[in-house]
GROMACS .gro file of C-alpha atoms in nm:
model
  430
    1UNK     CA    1   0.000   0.000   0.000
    2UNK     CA    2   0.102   0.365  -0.073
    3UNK     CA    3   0.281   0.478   0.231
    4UNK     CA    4   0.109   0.803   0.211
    5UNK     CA    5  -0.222   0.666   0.154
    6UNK     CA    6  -0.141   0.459   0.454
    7UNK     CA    7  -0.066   0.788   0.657
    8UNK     CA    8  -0.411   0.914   0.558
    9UNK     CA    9  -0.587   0.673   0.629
   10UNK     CA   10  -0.469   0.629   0.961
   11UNK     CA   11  -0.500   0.982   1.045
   12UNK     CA   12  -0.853   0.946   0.893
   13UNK     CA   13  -0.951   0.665   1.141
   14UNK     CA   14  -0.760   0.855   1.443
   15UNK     CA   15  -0.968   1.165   1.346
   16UNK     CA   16  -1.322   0.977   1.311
   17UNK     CA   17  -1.244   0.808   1.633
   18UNK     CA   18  -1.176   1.142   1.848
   19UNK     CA   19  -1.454   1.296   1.677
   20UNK     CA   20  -1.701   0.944   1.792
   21UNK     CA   21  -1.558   1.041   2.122
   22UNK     CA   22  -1.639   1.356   2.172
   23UNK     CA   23  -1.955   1.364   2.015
   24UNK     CA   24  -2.047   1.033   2.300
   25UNK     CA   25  -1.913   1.296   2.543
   26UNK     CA   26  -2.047   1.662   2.416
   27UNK     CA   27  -2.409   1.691   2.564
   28UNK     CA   28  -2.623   1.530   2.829
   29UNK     CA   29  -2.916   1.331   2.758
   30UNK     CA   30  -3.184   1.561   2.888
   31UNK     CA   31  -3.044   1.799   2.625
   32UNK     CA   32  -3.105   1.549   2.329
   33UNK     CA   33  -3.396   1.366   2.459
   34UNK     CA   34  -3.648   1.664   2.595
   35UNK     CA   35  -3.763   1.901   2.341
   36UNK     CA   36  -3.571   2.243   2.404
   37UNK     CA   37  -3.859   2.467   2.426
   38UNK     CA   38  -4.016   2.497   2.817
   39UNK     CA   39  -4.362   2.597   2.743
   40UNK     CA   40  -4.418   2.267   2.571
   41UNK     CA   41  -4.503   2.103   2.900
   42UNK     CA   42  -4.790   2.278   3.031
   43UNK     CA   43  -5.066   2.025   3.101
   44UNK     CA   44  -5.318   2.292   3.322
   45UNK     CA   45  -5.208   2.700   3.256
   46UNK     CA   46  -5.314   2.882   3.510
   47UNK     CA   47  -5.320   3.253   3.408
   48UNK     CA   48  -5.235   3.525   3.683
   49UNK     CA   49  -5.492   3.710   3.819
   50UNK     CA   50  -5.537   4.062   3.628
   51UNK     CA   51  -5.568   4.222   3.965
   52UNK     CA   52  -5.251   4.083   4.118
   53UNK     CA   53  -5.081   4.117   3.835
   54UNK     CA   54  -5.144   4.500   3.872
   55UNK     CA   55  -5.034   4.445   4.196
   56UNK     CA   56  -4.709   4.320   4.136
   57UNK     CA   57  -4.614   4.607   3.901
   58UNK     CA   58  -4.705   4.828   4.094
   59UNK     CA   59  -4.441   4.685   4.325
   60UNK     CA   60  -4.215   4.655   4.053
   61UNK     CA   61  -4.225   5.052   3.957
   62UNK     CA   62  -4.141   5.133   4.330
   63UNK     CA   63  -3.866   4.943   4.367
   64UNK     CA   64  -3.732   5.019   4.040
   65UNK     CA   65  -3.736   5.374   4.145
   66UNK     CA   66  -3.677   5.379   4.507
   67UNK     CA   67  -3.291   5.468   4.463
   68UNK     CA   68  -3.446   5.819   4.372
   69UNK     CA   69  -3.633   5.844   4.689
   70UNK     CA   70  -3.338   5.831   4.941
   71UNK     CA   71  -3.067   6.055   5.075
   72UNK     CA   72  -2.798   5.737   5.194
   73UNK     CA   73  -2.774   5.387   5.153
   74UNK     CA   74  -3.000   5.156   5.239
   75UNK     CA   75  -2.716   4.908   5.387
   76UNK     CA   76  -2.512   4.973   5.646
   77UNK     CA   77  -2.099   4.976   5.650
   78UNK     CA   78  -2.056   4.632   5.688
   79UNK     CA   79  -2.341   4.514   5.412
   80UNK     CA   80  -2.178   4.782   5.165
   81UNK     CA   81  -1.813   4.678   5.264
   82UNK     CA   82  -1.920   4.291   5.204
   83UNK     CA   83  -1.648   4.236   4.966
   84UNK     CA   84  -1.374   4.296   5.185
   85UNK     CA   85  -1.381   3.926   5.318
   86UNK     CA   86  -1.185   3.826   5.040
   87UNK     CA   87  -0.879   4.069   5.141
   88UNK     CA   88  -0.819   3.773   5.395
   89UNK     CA   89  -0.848   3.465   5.093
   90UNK     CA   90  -0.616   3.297   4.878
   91UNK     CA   91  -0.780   3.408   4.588
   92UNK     CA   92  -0.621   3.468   4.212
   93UNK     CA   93  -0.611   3.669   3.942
   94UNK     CA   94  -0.641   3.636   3.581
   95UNK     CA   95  -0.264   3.499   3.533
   96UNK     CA   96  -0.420   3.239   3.788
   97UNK     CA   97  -0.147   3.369   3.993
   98UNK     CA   98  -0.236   3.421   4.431
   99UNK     CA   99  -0.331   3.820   4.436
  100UNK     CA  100  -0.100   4.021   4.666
  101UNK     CA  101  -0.160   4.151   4.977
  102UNK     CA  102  -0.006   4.516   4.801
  103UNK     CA  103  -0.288   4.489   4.524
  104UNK     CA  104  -0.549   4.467   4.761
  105UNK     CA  105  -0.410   4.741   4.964
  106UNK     CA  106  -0.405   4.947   4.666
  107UNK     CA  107  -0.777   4.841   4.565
  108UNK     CA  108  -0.933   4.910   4.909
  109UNK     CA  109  -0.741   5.220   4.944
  110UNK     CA  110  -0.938   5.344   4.617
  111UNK     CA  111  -1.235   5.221   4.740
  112UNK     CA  112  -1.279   5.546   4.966
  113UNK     CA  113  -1.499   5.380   5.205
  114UNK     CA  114  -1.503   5.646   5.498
  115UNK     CA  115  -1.623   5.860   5.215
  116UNK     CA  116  -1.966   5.632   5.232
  117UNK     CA  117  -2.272   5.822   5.214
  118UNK     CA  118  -2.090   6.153   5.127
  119UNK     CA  119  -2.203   6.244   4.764
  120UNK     CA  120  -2.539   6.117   4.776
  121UNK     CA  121  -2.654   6.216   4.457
  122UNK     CA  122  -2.911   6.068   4.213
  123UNK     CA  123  -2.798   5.940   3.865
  124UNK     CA  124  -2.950   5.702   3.603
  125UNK     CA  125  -2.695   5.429   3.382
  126UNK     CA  126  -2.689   5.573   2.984
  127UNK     CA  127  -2.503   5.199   2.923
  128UNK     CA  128  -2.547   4.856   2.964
  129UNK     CA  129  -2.253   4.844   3.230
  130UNK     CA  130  -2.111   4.643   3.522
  131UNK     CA  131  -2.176   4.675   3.925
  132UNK     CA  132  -1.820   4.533   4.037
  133UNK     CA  133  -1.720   4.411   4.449
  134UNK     CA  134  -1.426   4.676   4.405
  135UNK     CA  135  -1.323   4.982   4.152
  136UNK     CA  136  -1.129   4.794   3.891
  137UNK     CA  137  -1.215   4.566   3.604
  138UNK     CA  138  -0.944   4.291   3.718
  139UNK     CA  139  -1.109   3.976   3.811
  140UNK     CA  140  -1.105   3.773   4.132
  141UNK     CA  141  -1.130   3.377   4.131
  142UNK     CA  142  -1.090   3.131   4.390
  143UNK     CA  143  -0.839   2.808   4.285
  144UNK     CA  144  -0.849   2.762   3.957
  145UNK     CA  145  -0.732   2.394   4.002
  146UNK     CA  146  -1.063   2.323   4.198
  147UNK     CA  147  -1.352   2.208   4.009
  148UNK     CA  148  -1.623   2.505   3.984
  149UNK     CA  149  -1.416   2.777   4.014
  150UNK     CA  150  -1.185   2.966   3.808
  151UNK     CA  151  -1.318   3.123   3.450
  152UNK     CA  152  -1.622   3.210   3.426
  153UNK     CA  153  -1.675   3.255   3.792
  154UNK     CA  154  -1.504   3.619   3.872
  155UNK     CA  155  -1.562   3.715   4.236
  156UNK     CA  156  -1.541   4.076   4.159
  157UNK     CA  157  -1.834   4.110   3.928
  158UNK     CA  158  -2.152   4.155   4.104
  159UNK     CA  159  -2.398   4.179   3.804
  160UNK     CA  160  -2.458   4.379   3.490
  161UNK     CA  161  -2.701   4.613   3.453
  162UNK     CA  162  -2.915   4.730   3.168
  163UNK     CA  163  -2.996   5.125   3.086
  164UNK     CA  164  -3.225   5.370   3.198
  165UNK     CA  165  -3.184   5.199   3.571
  166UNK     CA  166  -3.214   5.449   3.871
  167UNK     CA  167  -2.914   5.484   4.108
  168UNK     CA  168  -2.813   5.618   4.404
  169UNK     CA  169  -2.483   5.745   4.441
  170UNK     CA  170  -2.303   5.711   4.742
  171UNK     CA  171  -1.944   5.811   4.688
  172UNK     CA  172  -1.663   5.832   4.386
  173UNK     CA  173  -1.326   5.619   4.407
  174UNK     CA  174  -1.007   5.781   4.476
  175UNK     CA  175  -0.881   5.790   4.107
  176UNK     CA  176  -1.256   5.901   4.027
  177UNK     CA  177  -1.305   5.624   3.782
  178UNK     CA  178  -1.577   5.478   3.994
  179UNK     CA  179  -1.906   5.552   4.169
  180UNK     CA  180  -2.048   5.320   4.449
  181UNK     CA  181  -2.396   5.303   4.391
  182UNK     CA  182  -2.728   5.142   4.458
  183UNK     CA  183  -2.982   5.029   4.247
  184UNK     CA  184  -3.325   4.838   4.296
  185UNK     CA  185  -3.114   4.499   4.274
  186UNK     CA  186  -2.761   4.530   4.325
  187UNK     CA  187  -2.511   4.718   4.526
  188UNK     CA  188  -2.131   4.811   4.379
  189UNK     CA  189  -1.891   5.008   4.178
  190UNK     CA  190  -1.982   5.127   3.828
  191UNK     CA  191  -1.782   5.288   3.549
  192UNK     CA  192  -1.834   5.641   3.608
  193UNK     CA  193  -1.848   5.689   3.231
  194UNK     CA  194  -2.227   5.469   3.225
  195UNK     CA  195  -2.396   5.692   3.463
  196UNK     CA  196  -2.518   6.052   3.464
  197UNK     CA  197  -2.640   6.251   3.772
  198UNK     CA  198  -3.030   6.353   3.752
  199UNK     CA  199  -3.221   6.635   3.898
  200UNK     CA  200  -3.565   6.659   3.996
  201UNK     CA  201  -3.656   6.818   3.661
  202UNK     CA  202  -3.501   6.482   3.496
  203UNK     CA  203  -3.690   6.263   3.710
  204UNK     CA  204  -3.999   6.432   3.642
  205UNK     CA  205  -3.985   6.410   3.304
  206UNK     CA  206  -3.826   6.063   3.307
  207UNK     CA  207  -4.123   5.905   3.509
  208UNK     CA  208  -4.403   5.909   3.304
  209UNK     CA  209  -4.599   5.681   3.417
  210UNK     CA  210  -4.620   5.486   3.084
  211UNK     CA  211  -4.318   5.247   3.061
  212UNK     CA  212  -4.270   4.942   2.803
  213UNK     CA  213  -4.005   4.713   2.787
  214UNK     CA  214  -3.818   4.531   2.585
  215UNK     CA  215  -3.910   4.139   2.458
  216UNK     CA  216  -3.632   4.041   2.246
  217UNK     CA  217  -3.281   3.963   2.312
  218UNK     CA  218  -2.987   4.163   2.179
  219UNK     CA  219  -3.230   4.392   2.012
  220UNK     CA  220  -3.103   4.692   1.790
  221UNK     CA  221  -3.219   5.023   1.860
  222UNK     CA  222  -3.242   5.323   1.624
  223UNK     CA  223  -3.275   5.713   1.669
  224UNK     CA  224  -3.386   5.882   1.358
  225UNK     CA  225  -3.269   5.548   1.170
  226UNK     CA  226  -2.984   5.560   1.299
  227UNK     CA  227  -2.803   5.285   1.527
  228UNK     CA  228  -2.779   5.364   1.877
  229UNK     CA  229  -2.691   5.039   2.082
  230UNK     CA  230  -2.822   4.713   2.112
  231UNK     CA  231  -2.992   4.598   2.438
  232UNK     CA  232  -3.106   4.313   2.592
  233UNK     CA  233  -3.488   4.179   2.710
  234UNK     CA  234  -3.615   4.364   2.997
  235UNK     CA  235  -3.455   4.684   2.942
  236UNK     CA  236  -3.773   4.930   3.038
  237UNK     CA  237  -3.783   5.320   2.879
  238UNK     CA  238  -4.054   5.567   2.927
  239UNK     CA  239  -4.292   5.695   2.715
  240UNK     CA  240  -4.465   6.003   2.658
  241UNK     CA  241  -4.641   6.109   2.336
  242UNK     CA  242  -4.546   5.810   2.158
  243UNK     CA  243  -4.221   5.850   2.198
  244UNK     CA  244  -3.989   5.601   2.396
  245UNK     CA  245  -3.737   5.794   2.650
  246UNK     CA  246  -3.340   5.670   2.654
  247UNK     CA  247  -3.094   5.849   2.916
  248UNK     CA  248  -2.809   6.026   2.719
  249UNK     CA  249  -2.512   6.235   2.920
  250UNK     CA  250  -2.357   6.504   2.861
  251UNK     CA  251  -2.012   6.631   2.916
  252UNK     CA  252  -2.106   6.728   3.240
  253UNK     CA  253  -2.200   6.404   3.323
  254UNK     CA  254  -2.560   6.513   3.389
  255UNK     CA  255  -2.809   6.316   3.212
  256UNK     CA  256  -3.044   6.459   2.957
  257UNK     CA  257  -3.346   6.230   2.759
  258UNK     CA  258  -3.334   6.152   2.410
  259UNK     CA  259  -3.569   5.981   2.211
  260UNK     CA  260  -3.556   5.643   1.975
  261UNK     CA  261  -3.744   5.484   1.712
  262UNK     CA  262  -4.082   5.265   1.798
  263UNK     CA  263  -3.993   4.920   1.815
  264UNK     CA  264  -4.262   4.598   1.757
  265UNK     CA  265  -4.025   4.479   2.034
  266UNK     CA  266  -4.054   4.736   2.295
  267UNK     CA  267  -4.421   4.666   2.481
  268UNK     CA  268  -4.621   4.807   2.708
  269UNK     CA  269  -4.577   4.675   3.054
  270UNK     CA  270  -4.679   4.474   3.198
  271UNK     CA  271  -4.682   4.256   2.915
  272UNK     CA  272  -5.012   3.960   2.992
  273UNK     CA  273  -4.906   3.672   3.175
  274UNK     CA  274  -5.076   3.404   2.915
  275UNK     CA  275  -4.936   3.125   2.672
  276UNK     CA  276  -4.834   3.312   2.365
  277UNK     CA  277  -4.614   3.601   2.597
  278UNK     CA  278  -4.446   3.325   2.818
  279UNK     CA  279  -4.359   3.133   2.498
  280UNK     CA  280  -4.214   3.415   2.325
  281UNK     CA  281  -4.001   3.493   2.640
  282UNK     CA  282  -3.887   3.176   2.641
  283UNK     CA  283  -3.773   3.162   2.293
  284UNK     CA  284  -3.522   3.452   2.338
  285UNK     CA  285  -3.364   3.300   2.676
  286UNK     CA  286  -3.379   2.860   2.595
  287UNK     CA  287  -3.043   2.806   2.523
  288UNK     CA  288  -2.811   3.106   2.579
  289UNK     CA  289  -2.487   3.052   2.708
  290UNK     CA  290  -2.399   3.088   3.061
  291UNK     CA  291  -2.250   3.417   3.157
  292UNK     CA  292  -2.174   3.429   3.570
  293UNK     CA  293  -2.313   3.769   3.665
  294UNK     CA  294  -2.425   3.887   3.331
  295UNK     CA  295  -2.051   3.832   3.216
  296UNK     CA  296  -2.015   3.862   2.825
  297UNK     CA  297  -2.354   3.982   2.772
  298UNK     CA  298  -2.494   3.643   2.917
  299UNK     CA  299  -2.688   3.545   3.198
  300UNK     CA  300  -2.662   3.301   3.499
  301UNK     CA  301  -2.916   3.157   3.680
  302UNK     CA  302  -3.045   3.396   3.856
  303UNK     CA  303  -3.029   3.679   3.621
  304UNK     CA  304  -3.215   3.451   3.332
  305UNK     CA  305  -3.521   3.421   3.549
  306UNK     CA  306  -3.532   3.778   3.717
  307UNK     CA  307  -3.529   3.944   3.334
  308UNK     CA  308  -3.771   3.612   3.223
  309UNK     CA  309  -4.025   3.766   3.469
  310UNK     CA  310  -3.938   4.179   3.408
  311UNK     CA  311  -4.155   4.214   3.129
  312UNK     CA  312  -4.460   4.058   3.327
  313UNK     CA  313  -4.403   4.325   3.603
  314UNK     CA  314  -4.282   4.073   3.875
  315UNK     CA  315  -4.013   4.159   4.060
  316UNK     CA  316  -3.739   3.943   4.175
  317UNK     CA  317  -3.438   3.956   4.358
  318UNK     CA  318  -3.062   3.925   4.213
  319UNK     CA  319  -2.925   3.656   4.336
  320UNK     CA  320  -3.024   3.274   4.412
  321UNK     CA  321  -3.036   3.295   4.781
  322UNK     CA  322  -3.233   3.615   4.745
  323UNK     CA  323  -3.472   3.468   4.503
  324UNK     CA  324  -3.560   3.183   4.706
  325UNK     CA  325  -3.769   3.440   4.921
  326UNK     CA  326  -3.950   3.611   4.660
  327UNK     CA  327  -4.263   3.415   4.732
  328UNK     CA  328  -4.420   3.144   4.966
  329UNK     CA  329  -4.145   2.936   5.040
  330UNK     CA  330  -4.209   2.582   5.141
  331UNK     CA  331  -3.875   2.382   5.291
  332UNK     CA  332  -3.809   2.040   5.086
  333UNK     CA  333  -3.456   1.993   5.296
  334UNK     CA  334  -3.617   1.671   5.478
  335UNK     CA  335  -3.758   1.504   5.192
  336UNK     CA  336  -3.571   1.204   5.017
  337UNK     CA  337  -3.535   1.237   4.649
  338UNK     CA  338  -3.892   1.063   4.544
  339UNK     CA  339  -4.056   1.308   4.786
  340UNK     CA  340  -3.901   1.660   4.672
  341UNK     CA  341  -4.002   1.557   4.280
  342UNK     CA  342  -4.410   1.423   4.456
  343UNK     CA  343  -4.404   1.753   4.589
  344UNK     CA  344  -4.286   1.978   4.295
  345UNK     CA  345  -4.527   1.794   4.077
  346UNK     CA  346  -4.850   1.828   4.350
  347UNK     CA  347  -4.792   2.196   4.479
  348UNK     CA  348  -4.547   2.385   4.170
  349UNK     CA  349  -4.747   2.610   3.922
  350UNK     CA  350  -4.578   2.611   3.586
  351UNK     CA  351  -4.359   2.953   3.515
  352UNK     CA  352  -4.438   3.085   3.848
  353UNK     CA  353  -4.213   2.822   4.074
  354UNK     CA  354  -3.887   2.861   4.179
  355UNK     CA  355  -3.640   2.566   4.253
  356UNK     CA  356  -3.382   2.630   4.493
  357UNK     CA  357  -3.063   2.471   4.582
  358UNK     CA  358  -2.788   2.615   4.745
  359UNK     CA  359  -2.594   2.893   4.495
  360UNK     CA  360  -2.871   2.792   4.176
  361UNK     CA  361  -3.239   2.869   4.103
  362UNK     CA  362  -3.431   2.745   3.814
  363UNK     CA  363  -3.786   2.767   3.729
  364UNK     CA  364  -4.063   2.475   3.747
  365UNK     CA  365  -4.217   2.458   3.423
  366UNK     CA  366  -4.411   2.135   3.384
  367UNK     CA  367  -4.379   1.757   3.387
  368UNK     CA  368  -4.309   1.501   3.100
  369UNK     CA  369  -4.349   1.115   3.163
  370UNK     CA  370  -4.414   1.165   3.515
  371UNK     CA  371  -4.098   1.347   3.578
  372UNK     CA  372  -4.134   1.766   3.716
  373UNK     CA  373  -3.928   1.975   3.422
  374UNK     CA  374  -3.687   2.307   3.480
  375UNK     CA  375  -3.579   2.587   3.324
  376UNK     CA  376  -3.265   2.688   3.410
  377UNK     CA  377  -2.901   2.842   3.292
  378UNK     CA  378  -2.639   2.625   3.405
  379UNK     CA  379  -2.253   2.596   3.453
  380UNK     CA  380  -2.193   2.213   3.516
  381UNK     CA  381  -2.299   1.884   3.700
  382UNK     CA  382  -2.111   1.747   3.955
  383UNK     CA  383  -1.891   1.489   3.884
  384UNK     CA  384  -1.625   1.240   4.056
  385UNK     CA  385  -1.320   1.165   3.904
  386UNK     CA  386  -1.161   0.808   3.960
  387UNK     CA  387  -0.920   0.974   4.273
  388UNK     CA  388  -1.226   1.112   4.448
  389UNK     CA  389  -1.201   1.472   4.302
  390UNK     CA  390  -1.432   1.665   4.213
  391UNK     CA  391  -1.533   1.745   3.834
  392UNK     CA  392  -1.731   1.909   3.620
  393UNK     CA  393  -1.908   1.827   3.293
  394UNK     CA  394  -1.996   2.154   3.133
  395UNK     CA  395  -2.347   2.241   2.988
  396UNK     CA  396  -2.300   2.636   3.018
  397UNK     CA  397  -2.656   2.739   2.885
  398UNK     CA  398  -2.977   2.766   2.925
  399UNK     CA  399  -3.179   2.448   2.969
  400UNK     CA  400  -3.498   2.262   3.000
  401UNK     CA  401  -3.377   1.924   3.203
  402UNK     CA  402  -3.503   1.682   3.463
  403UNK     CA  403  -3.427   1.711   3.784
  404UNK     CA  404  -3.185   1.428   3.740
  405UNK     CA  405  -2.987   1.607   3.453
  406UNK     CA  406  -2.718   1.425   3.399
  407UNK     CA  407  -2.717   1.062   3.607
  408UNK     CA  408  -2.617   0.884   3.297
  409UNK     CA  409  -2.281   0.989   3.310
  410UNK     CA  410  -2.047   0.720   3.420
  411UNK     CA  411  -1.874   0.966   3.665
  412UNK     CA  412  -2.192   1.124   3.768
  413UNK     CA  413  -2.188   1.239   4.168
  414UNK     CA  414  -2.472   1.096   4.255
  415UNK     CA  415  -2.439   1.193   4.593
  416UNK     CA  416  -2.398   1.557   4.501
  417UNK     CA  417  -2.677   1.547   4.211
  418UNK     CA  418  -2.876   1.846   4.124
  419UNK     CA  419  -3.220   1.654   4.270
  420UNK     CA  420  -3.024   1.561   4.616
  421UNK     CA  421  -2.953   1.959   4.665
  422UNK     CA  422  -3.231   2.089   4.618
  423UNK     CA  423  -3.374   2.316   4.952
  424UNK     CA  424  -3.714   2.450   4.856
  425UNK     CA  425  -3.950   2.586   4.627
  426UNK     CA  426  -4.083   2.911   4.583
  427UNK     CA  427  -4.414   3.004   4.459
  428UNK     CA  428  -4.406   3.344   4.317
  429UNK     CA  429  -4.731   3.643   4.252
  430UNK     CA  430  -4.937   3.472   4.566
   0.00000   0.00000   0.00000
């Protein structure tokens, strides 16, 4: 045989057989096997009460606002200096190398944290931006080496955050790069150069009364045709004679409104809780990649469902643990494995249930064979490697899965599965 033919051949079988391998390796069964789309499992729909509904955005509007109605933070020193805990950790940076006692020095030094409380002005963000632990854009990760930490999980971001959001200023970094601020969901530092300071004749103009949000993912916006930015699903603007309001800033970093284009995808909230609007929401977050903290323009668990329920008016919390008290919480902690998936299936409501376990939410959305069905952006499942370590085998998007998402694997930790974790549910708009 040709020797070079032989050569191909056996670098077309070596080929073939790592691509068999990682195809047999590249996605869970629930991923193959359930049909990607979460309203598909909705046996009895139960549509939310009109007047509780009403209810719920009105709640929404004054929390959304509230950062406009105070003269200091709502948190005291300790709650706003939360981050400082890790000024005591081994914890790395992005060279994956242990961060120095100097840096941190240097970052907390910045901070300006006596100055707490001293500005206390108003301002609105003009950019989708990032609320960070501490003034700097360098990242913070725990040991890389250890299974579930490292990239994408950055200890120093906090969450992103949309336009037109009210803030509350509390102070400016040393370097005056940063402002410490509050919003209706998060606490942190913030580019200066995505906010503006607002006066009361802003605020009265801004707050309309009318407001309409956006339904679609990464959705261009125009102004007289032209581009302006691209935003993402639940971003909320004003509106006032037909005209929807965006924050703009001037060079005096005071913020002025501006106007953009209509958009099909811009609605009125709150948008009707019924089949067709929790469908189309669901189209535009199944399968998005994960993104800790609204890294990269993505979502993580938490964030997915808290913008999933935006346009409806509902307000939730941030993060996961916060979440888990948005609603009537019932404890599942004593129940075996058989009993917490009986008692999802008996008590959940579809799109208005919240799973819990420890550092991850996801939403109940229905059951298929018998088995209770969630939506949910994930990093990984738990895994055990052969010396006892602890793995990870990657899904890093948004899913519709079992609660047992993943038990096929042959290094599945069954005694750290998804199902085993799980602390309570949370029914939401009661």
């Amino acid at each position: 045989m040709n020797i070079k033919y032989l050569f191909v051949v056996i670098l077309s079988l070596f080929l073939v057989s790592c691509s068999t391998k990682d195809i047999a390796i590249s996605e869970v069964k629930d991923i193959t096997t359930i049909e990607q789309k979460p309203y598909a499992y909705i046996d009895n729909f139960d549509l939310l009460d009109e007047d509780k509904q009403v209810d719920h955005y009105d709640n929404f509007l004054a929390k959304y606002f509230n950062p406009w109605n105070i003269n200091e933070l709502s948190f005291s020193y300790e709650q706003a200096t939360w981050g400082l805990k890790y000024t005591t950790q081994e914890v790395y940076g992005e060279n994956h190398r242990l961060i120095s006692k100097e840096w941190f020095e240097k970052i907390v030094n910045n901070s300006n944290y006596e100055k707490l409380n001293s500005l206390s002005k108003r301002a609105i963000t003009v950019n989708y931006s990032h609320i960070r632990v501490f003034p700097t854009n360098s990242v913070i990760f725990h040991n890389p080496k250890k299974a579930g930490e490292g990239f994408p999980f950055d200890y120093n971001e906090n969450s992103s955050i949309k336009p037109n959001v009210p803030l509350f200023v509390s102070h400016i970094s040393l370097d005056k790069r940063w402002a410490f601020v509050e919003s209706s969901f998060v606490l942190g530092w913030i580019d200066i150069k995505d906010i503006a300071f607002v006066d009361d004749e802003f605020i009265d103009s801004f707050k309309t009364g009318e407001y309409y949000v956006s339904v679609s993912d990464n959705l261009n916006i125009y102004k007289d045709g032209i581009l302006i930015d691209d935003i993402e699903l639940g971003t909320i603007f004003p509106k006032v004679d037909d005209k929807l309001l965006l924050a703009f800033r001037n060079i005096n970093h005071s913020a002025y409104i501006g106007f953009i284009d209509d958009n099909d995808y811009i609605k009125q909230m709150p948008i009707k809780f019924d089949y067709e609007n929790i469908k189309n929401i669901s189209d535009e977050l199944i399968g998005q990649r994960y993104g800790w903290g609204g890294l990269y323009g993505h979502r993580d668990c938490s964030l997915m469902i808290r913008d999933f329920y935006t346009p409806f008016g509902i307000f939730l919390s941030r993060n996961s643990g916060d979440q888990r008290n948005d609603g009537v919480v019932f404890d599942l902690s004593n129940l075996d494995d058989n009993g917490k998936k009986e008692f999802i299936k008996n008590n959940g409501i579809p799109f208005l249930t919240i799973v819990y376990l420890r550092g991850h939410t996801m939403m109940y959305v229905g059951t298929l064979d018998g088995e209770p069905l969630v939506f949910h952006n994930m990093w990984g499942i738990r895994t055990k490697q052969k010396d006892g370590s602890s793995g990870r085998f990657i899904v890093g998007q948004s899913v519709v899965s079992t609660l047992d998402i993943g038990s096929e694997l042959p290094n599945f930790d069954s005694d750290n599965s998804m199902l085993s974790r799980i602390l309570s549910i949370t029914l939401l708009a009661q």
